[in-house]
PDB file of C-alpha atoms and ligand atoms in Angstrom:
ATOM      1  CA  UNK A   1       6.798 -32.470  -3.787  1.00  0.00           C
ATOM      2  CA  UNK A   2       5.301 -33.761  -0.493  1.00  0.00           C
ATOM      3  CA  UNK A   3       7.795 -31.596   2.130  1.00  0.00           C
ATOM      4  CA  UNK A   4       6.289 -28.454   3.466  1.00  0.00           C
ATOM      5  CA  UNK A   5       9.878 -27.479   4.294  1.00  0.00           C
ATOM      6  CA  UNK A   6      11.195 -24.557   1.730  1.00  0.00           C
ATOM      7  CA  UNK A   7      14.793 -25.817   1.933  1.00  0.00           C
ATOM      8  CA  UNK A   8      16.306 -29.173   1.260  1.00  0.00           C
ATOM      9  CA  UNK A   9      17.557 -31.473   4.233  1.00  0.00           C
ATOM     10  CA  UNK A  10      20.845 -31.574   4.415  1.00  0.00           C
ATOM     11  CA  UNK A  11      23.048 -30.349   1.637  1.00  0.00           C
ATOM     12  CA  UNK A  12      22.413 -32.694  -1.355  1.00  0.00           C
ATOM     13  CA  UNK A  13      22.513 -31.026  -4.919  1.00  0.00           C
ATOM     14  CA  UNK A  14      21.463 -31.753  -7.991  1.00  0.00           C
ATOM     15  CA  UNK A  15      23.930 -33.468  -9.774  1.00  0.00           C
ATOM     16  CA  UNK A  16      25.130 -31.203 -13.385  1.00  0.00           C
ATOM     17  CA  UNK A  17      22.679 -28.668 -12.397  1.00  0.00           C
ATOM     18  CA  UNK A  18      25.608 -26.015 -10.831  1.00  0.00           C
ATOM     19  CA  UNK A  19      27.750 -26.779 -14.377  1.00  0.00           C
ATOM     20  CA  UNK A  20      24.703 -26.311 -16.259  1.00  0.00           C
ATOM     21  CA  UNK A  21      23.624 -23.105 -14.935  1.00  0.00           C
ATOM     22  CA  UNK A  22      27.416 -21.775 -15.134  1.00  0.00           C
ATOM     23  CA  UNK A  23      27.804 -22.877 -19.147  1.00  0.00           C
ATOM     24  CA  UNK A  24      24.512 -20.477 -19.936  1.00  0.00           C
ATOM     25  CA  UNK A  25      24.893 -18.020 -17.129  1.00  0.00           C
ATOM     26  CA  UNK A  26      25.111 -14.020 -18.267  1.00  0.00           C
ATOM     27  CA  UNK A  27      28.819 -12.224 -17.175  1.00  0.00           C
ATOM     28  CA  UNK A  28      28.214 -11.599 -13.354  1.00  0.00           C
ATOM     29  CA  UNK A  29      28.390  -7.634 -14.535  1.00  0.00           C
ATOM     30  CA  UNK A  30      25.170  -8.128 -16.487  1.00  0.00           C
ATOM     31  CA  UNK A  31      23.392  -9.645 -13.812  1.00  0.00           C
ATOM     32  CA  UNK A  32      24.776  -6.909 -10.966  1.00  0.00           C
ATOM     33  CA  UNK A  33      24.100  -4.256 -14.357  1.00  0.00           C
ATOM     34  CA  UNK A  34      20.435  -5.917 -13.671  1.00  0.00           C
ATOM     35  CA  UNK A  35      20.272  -5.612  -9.946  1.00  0.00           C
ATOM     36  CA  UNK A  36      21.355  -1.729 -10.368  1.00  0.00           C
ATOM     37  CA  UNK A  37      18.849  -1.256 -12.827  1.00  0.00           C
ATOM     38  CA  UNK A  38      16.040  -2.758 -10.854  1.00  0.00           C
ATOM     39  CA  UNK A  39      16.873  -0.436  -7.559  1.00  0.00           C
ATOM     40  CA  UNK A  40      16.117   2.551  -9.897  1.00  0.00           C
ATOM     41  CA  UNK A  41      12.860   0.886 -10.126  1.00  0.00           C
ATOM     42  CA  UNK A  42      12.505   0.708  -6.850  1.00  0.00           C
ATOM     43  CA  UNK A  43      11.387   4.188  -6.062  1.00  0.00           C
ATOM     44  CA  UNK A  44       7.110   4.358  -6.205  1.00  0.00           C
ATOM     45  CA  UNK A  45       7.187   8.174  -8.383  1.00  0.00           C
ATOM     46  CA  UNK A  46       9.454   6.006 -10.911  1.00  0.00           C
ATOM     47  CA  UNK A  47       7.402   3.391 -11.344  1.00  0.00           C
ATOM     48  CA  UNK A  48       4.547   5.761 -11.657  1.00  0.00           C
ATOM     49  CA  UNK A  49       6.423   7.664 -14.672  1.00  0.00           C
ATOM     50  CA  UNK A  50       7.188   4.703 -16.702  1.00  0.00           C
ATOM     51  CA  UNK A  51       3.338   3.517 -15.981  1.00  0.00           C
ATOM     52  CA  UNK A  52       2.348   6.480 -17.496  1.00  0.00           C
ATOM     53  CA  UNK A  53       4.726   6.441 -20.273  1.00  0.00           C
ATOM     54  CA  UNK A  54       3.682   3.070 -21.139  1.00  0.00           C
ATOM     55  CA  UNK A  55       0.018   4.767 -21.872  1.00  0.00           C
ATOM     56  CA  UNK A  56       1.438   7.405 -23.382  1.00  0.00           C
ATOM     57  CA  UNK A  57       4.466   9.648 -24.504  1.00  0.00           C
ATOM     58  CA  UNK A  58       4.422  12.761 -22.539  1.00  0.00           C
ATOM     59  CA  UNK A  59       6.127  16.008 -21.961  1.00  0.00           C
ATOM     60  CA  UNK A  60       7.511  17.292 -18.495  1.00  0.00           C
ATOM     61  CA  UNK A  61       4.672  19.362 -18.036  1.00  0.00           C
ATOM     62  CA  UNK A  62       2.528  16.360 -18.610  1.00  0.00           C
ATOM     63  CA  UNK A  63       4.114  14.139 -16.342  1.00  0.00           C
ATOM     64  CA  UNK A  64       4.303  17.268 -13.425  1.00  0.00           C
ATOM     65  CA  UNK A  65       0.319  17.299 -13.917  1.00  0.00           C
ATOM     66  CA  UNK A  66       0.042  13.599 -13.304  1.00  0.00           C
ATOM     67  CA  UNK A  67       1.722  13.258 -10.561  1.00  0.00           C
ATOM     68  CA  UNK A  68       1.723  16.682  -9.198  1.00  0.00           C
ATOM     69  CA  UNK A  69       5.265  17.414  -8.934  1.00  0.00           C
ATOM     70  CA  UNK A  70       7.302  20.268 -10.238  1.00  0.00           C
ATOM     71  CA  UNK A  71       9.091  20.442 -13.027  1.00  0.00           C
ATOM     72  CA  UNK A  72      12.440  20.436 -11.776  1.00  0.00           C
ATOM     73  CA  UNK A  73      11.679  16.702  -9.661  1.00  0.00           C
ATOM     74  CA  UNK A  74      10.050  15.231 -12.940  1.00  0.00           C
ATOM     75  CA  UNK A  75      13.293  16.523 -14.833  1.00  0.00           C
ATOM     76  CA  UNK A  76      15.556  14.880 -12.000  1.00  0.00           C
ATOM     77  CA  UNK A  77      13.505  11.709 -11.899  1.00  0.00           C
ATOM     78  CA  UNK A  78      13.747  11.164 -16.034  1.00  0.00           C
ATOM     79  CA  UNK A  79      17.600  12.457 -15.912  1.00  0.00           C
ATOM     80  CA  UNK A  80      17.671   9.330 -13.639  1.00  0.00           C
ATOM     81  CA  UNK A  81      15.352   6.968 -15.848  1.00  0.00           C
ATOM     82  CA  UNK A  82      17.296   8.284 -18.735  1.00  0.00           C
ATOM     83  CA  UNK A  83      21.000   7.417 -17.525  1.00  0.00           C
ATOM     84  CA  UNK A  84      19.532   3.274 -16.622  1.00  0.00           C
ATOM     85  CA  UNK A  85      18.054   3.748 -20.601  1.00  0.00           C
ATOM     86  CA  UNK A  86      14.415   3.216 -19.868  1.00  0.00           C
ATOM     87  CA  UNK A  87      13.078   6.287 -20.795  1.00  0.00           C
ATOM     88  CA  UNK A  88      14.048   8.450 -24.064  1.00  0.00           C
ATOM     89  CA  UNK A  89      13.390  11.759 -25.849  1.00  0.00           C
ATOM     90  CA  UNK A  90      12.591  12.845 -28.887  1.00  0.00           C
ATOM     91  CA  UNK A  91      12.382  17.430 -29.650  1.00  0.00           C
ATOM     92  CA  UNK A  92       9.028  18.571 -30.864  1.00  0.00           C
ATOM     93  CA  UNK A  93       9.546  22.125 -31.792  1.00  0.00           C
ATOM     94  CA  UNK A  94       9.963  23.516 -27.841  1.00  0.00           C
ATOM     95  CA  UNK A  95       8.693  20.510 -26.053  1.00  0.00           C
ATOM     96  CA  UNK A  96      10.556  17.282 -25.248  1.00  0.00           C
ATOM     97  CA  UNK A  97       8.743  14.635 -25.601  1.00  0.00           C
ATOM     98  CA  UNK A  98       9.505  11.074 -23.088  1.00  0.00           C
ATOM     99  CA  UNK A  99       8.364   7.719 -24.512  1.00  0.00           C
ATOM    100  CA  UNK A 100       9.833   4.031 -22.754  1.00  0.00           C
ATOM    101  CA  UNK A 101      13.574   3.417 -24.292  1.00  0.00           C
ATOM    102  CA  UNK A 102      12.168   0.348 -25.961  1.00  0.00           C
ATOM    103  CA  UNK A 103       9.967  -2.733 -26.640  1.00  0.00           C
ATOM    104  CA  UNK A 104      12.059  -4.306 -23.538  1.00  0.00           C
ATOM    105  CA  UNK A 105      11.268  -1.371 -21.483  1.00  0.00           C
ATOM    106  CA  UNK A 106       7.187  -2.031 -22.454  1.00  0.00           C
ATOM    107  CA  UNK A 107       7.559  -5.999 -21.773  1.00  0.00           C
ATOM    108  CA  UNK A 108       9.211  -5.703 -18.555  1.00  0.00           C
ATOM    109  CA  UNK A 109       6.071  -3.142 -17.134  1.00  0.00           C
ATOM    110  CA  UNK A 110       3.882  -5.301 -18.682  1.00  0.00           C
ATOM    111  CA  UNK A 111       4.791  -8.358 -17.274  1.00  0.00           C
ATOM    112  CA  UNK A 112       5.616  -7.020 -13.894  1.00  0.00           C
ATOM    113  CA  UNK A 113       2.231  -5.588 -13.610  1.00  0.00           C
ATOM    114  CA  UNK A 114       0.744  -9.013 -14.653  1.00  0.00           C
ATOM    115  CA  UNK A 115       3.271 -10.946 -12.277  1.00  0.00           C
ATOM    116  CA  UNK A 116       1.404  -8.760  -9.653  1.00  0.00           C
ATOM    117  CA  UNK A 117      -1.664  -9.315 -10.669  1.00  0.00           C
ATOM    118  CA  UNK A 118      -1.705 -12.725 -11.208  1.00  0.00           C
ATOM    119  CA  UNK A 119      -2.415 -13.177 -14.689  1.00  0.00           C
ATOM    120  CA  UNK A 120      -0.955 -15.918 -15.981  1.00  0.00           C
ATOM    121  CA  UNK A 121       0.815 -16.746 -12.666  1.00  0.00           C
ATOM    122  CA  UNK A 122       0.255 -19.797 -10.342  1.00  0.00           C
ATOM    123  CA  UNK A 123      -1.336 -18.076  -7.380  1.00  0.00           C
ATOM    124  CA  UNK A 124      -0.899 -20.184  -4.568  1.00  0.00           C
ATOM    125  CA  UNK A 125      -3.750 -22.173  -3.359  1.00  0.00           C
ATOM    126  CA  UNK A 126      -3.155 -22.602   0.743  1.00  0.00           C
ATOM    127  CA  UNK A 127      -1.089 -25.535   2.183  1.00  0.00           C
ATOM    128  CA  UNK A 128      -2.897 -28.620   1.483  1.00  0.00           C
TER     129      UNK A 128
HETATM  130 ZN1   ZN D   1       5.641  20.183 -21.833  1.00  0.00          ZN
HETATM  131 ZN1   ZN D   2      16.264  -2.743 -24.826  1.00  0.00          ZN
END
């Protein structure tokens, strides 16, 4: 790859590559499923939640310490976690305790955080 340019010249695809992607592509209402999913994430206190959660399951009052909001706006924020299925709970006597829905929940945090910080990634060097 010698152009600079980000975009091809000229429209010239890559022959089979449109047909290829189509035969393995998800249903289009997984992917926009997907795209739903990820603008829950995009809110900085629910981020924060499942970061914690990741660390360790915790209770409402827990999570309210942490991130020093009340009960009621941790309860709305996991209501909202809980509906997209990233967060669960499990009753422990009178508490409730929140752990991350699953092992898919756990890789996509952990990879997102190393995606951001680099490990692993190709971190661009400068133009040469
Ligand atoms: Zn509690
Ligand atoms: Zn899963």
């Amino acid at each position: 790859m010698t152009n600079n340019s980000a975009c091809c010249t000229g429209h010239n695809p890559t022959p089979g590559a449109v047909e290829q992607v189509n035969k393995k592509s998800c249903p289009e209402e997984t992917l926009d499923d997907l795209a739903a999913t990820f603008k829950i994430l995009g809110e900085p206190v629910r981020i924060k939640i499942l970061h914690a959660l990741s660390i360790s399951n915790l209770c409402v009052c827990d999570l309210s310490d942490l991130l020093g909001m009340t009960h009621s706006a941790i309860s709305h924020q996991l209501r909202i976690l809980r509906t997209a299925r990233m967060v669960r709970f499990k009753k422990d006597g009178r508490r409730a305790i929140y752990s991350l829905n699953d092992k898919h929940v756990e890789i996509i945090m952990q990879t997102a955080l190393a995606h951001m910080q680099g490990d692993g990634c190709e971190i661009p060097q400068g133009d040469k």
